[in-house]
XYZ file of C-alpha atoms in Angstrom:
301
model
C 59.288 160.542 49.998
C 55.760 160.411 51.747
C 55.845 158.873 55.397
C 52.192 157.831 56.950
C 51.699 158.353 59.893
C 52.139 155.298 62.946
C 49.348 153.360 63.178
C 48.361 151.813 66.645
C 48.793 147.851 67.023
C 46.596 146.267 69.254
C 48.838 144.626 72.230
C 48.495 140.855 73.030
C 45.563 139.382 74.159
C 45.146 139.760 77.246
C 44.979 135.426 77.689
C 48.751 135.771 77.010
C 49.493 138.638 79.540
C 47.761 136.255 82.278
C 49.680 133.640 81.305
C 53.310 135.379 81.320
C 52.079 136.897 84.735
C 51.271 133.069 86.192
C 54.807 131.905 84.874
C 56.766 135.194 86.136
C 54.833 134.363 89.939
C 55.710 130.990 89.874
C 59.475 131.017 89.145
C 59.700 133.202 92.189
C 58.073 131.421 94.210
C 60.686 128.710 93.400
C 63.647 131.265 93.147
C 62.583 132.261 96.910
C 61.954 128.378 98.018
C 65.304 127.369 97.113
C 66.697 130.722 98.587
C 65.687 129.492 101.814
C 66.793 126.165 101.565
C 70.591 127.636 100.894
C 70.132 129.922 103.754
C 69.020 126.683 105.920
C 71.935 124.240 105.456
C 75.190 125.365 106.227
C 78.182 122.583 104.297
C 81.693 122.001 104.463
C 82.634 122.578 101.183
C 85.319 120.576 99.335
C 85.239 118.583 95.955
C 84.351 115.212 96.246
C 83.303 113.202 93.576
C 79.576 112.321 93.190
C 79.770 108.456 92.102
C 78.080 105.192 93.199
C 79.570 103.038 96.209
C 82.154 100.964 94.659
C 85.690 99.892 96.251
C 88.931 101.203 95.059
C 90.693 99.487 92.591
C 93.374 97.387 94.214
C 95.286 96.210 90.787
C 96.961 97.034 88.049
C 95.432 94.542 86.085
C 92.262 96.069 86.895
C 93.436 99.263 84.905
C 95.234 98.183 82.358
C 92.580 95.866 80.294
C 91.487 97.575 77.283
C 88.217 96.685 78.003
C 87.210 98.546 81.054
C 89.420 102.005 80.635
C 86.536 104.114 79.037
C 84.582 103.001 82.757
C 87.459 104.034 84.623
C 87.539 107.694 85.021
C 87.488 109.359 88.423
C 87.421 106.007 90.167
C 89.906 105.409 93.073
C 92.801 103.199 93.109
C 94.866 102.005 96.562
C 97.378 99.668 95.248
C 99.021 97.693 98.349
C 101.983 96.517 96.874
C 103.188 97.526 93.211
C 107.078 97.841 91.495
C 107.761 100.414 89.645
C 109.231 99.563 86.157
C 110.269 102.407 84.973
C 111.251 106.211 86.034
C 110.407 108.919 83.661
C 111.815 112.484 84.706
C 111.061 113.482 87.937
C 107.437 112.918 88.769
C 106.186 110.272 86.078
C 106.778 106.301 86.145
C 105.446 103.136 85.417
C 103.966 100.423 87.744
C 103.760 97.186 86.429
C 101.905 93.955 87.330
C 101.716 90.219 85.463
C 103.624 92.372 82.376
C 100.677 95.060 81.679
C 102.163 98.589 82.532
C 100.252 101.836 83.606
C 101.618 105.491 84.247
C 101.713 107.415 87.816
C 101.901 111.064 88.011
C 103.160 113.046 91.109
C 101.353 116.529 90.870
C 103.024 119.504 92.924
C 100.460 118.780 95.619
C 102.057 115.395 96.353
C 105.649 117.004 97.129
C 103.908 119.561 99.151
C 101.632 117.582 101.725
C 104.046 114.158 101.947
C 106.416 115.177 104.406
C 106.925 112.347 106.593
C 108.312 110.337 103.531
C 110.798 111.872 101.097
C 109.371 110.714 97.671
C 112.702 109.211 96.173
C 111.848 106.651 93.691
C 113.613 104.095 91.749
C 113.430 101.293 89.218
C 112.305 97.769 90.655
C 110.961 99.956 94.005
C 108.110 98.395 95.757
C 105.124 101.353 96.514
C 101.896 101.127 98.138
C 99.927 104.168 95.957
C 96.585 106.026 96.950
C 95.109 107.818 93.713
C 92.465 108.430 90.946
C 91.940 107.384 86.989
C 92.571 110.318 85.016
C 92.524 110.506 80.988
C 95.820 111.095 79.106
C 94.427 113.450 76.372
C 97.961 114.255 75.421
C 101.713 113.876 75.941
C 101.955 117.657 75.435
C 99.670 118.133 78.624
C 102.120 115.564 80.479
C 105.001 117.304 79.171
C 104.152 121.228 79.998
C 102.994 120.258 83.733
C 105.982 117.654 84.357
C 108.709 119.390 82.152
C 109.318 116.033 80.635
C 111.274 116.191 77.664
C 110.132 114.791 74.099
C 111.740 111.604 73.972
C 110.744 110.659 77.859
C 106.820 111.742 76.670
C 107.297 109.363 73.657
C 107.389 106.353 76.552
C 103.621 107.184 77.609
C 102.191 107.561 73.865
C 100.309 103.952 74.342
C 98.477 104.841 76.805
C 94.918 106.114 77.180
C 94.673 106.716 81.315
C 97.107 107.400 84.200
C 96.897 107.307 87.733
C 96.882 110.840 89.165
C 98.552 109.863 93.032
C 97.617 111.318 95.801
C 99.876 109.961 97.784
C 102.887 107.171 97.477
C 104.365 105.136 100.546
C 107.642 103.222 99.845
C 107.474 100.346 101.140
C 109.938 98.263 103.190
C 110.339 93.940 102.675
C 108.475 93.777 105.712
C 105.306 95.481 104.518
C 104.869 94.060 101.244
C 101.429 92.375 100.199
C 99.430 93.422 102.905
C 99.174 97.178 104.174
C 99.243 96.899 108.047
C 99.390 100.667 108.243
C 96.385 101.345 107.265
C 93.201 102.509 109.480
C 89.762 101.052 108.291
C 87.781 102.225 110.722
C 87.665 105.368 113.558
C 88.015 102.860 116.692
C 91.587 102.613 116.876
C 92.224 106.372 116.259
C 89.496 106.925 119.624
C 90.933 104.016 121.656
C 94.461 103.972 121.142
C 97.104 103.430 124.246
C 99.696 105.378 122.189
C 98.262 108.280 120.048
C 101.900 108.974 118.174
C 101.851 104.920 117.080
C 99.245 106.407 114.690
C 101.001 109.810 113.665
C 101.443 109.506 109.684
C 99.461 106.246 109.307
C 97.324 105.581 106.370
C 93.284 105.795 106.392
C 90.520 104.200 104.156
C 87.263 104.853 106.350
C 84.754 103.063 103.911
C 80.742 104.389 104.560
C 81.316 106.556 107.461
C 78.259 108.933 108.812
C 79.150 112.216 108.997
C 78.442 113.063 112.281
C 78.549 117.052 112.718
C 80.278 120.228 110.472
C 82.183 121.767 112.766
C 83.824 124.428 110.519
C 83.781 125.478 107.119
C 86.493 123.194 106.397
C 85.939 120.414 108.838
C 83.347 117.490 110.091
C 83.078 114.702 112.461
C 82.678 111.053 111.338
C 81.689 107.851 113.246
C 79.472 106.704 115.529
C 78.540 107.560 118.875
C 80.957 105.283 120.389
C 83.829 106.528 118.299
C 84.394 109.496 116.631
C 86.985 111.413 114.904
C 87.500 115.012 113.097
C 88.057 115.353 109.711
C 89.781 118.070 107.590
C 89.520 118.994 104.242
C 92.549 121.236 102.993
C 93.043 123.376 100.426
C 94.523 120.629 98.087
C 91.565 118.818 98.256
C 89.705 121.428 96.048
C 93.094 121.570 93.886
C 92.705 118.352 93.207
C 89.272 117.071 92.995
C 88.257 118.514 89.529
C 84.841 117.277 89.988
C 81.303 118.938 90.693
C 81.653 121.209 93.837
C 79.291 119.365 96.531
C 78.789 119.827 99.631
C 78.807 117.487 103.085
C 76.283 117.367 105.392
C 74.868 115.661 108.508
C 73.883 112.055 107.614
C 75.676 111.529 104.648
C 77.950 108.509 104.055
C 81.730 108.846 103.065
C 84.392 107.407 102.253
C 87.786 108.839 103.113
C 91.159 108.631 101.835
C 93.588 110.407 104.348
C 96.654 110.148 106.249
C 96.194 110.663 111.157
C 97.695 113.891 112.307
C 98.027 114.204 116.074
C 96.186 117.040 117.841
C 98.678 118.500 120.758
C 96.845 120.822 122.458
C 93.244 123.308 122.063
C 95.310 125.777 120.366
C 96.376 123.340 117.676
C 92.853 121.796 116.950
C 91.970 125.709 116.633
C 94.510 125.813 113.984
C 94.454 122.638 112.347
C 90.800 122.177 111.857
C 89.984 125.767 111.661
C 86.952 126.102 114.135
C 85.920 128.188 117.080
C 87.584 127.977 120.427
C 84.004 126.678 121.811
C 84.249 123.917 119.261
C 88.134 123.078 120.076
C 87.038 122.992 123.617
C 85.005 120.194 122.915
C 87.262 118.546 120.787
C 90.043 118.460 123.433
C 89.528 114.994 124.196
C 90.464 113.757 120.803
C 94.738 112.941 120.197
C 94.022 112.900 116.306
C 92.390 113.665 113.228
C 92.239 112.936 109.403
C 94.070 115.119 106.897
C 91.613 114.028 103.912
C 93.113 113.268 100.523
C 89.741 112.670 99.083
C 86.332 112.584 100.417
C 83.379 110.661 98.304
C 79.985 111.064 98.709
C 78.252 107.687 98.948
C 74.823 108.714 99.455
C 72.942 111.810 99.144
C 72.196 113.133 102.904
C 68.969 112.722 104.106
């Protein structure tokens, strides 16, 4: 067998070798740009959900017509005043409104953070539920996370969504149809005569400025009249499954959380996890929001 010897190729033109060179300098140039926009803004990272300003769903109806469930996804529910129809195994039931019927599905989270109610529910109950519209791919994915057994599964197989709750309030005769526990906006938790009336009380702040980060895991909202701190725990990135995001100064919120009363420096230390400087300044403030969910309503300016 006869091998020739190499022969030399001629390389690329050198047009080309510009070329690569101008898009090689440019990308980092950007690489470096956006580098230095990181290492500008500091966040309080959580997971809130990235979708436009719309209101909660407040009925079942709402959910339950065939019509709208594809649109559904992610969006948050606050239902004042809802029975529940049916209990299936320990952390699944049914809510039911003018006869149309939707699952509601405790996660380990729930049990975990709700401790000033003891979640005991029953048939023909009356709840007040904060959540978000989740797809029910499959009664085996219902069944391994909730242990429910075949034939109890078998009672969600019509149905496409379910509400994944965040939290669930019994509710006594004298709160039905309206929800006078709830907070809708940071006044009352500044100017309150009696800071433990508010201990455990519901909030929906709806388009609140986000004021100041004050930790990795906490921010001020309001106004400069009225402000209050906000936390984000670590259930909050259990449970938001959506794009990780990140707050910042200006932005507009909305909150789903329960008041938690701040005792003394050491506890707003603990609680909100920030400096002792930034408790210090704090100290003047009897409570803050545990945050269930945080939305983004606008991108921050």
């Amino acid at each position: 067998m006869r091998l020739d010897p190499p022969t030399d190729k001629p390389g690329p033109p050198a047009w080309q070798l510009a070329l690569i060179g101008l898009l090689l300098l440019g990308g980092a140039v950007a690489l470096m740009q956006w580098a230095q926009t990181l290492s500008s803004t500091r966040g309080v990272m959580g997971k809130p959900g990235m979708f436009p300003h719309q209101g909660p769903i407040t009925s079942v109806r709402e959910i339950a017509d065939e019509g709208v469930k594809a649109n559904l996804l992610a969006e948050d529910v606050v239902l004042a005043d809802v029975e529940i129809d049916q209990v299936i195994g320990e952390r699944v039931f049914l809510i039911s409104e003018d006869g149309q019927s939707v699952p509601v599905v405790l996660f380990g989270e729930l049990t975990d953070r709700q401790q000033d109610h003891a979640v005991t529910l029953e048939a023909g109950q009356r709840i007040r539920i904060y959540g978000v519209i989740r797809m029910l791919r499959s009664l085996e994915e219902i069944m391994d996370a909730e242990a429910l057994a075949a034939d109890e599964a078998q009672k969600l197989r019509d149905h496409a969504i379910y509400i994944s709750a965040m939290r669930v309030v019994p509710l006594p005769i004298r709160e039905r149809v309206e929800i006078p526990r709830v907070i809708t906006t940071v006044s009352p938790l500044v100017e309150s005569a009696d800071p433990k009336a508010l201990q455990a009380r519901e909030v929906v702040l709806d388009k609140v400025e986000v004021l100041e980060l004050l930790g990795d895991y906490s921010f001020l909202v309001g106004d400069e009249d009225a402000k209050v701190p906000v936390a984000l725990f670590g259930e909050i990135t259990r449970r938001q499954a959506e794009d990780v995001t990140e707050i910042r100064v200006g932005q507009l919120v909305r909150i789903y959380g329960v008041i938690r009363l701040l005792r003394s420096q050491q506890e707003i230390e603990d609680m909100l996890m920030v400096s002792p400087e930034v408790a210090a300044r704090l100290r003047g403030n009897a409570a803050y929001v545990s945050a269930l969910r945080v939305v983004l309503l606008e991108p921050s300016s």
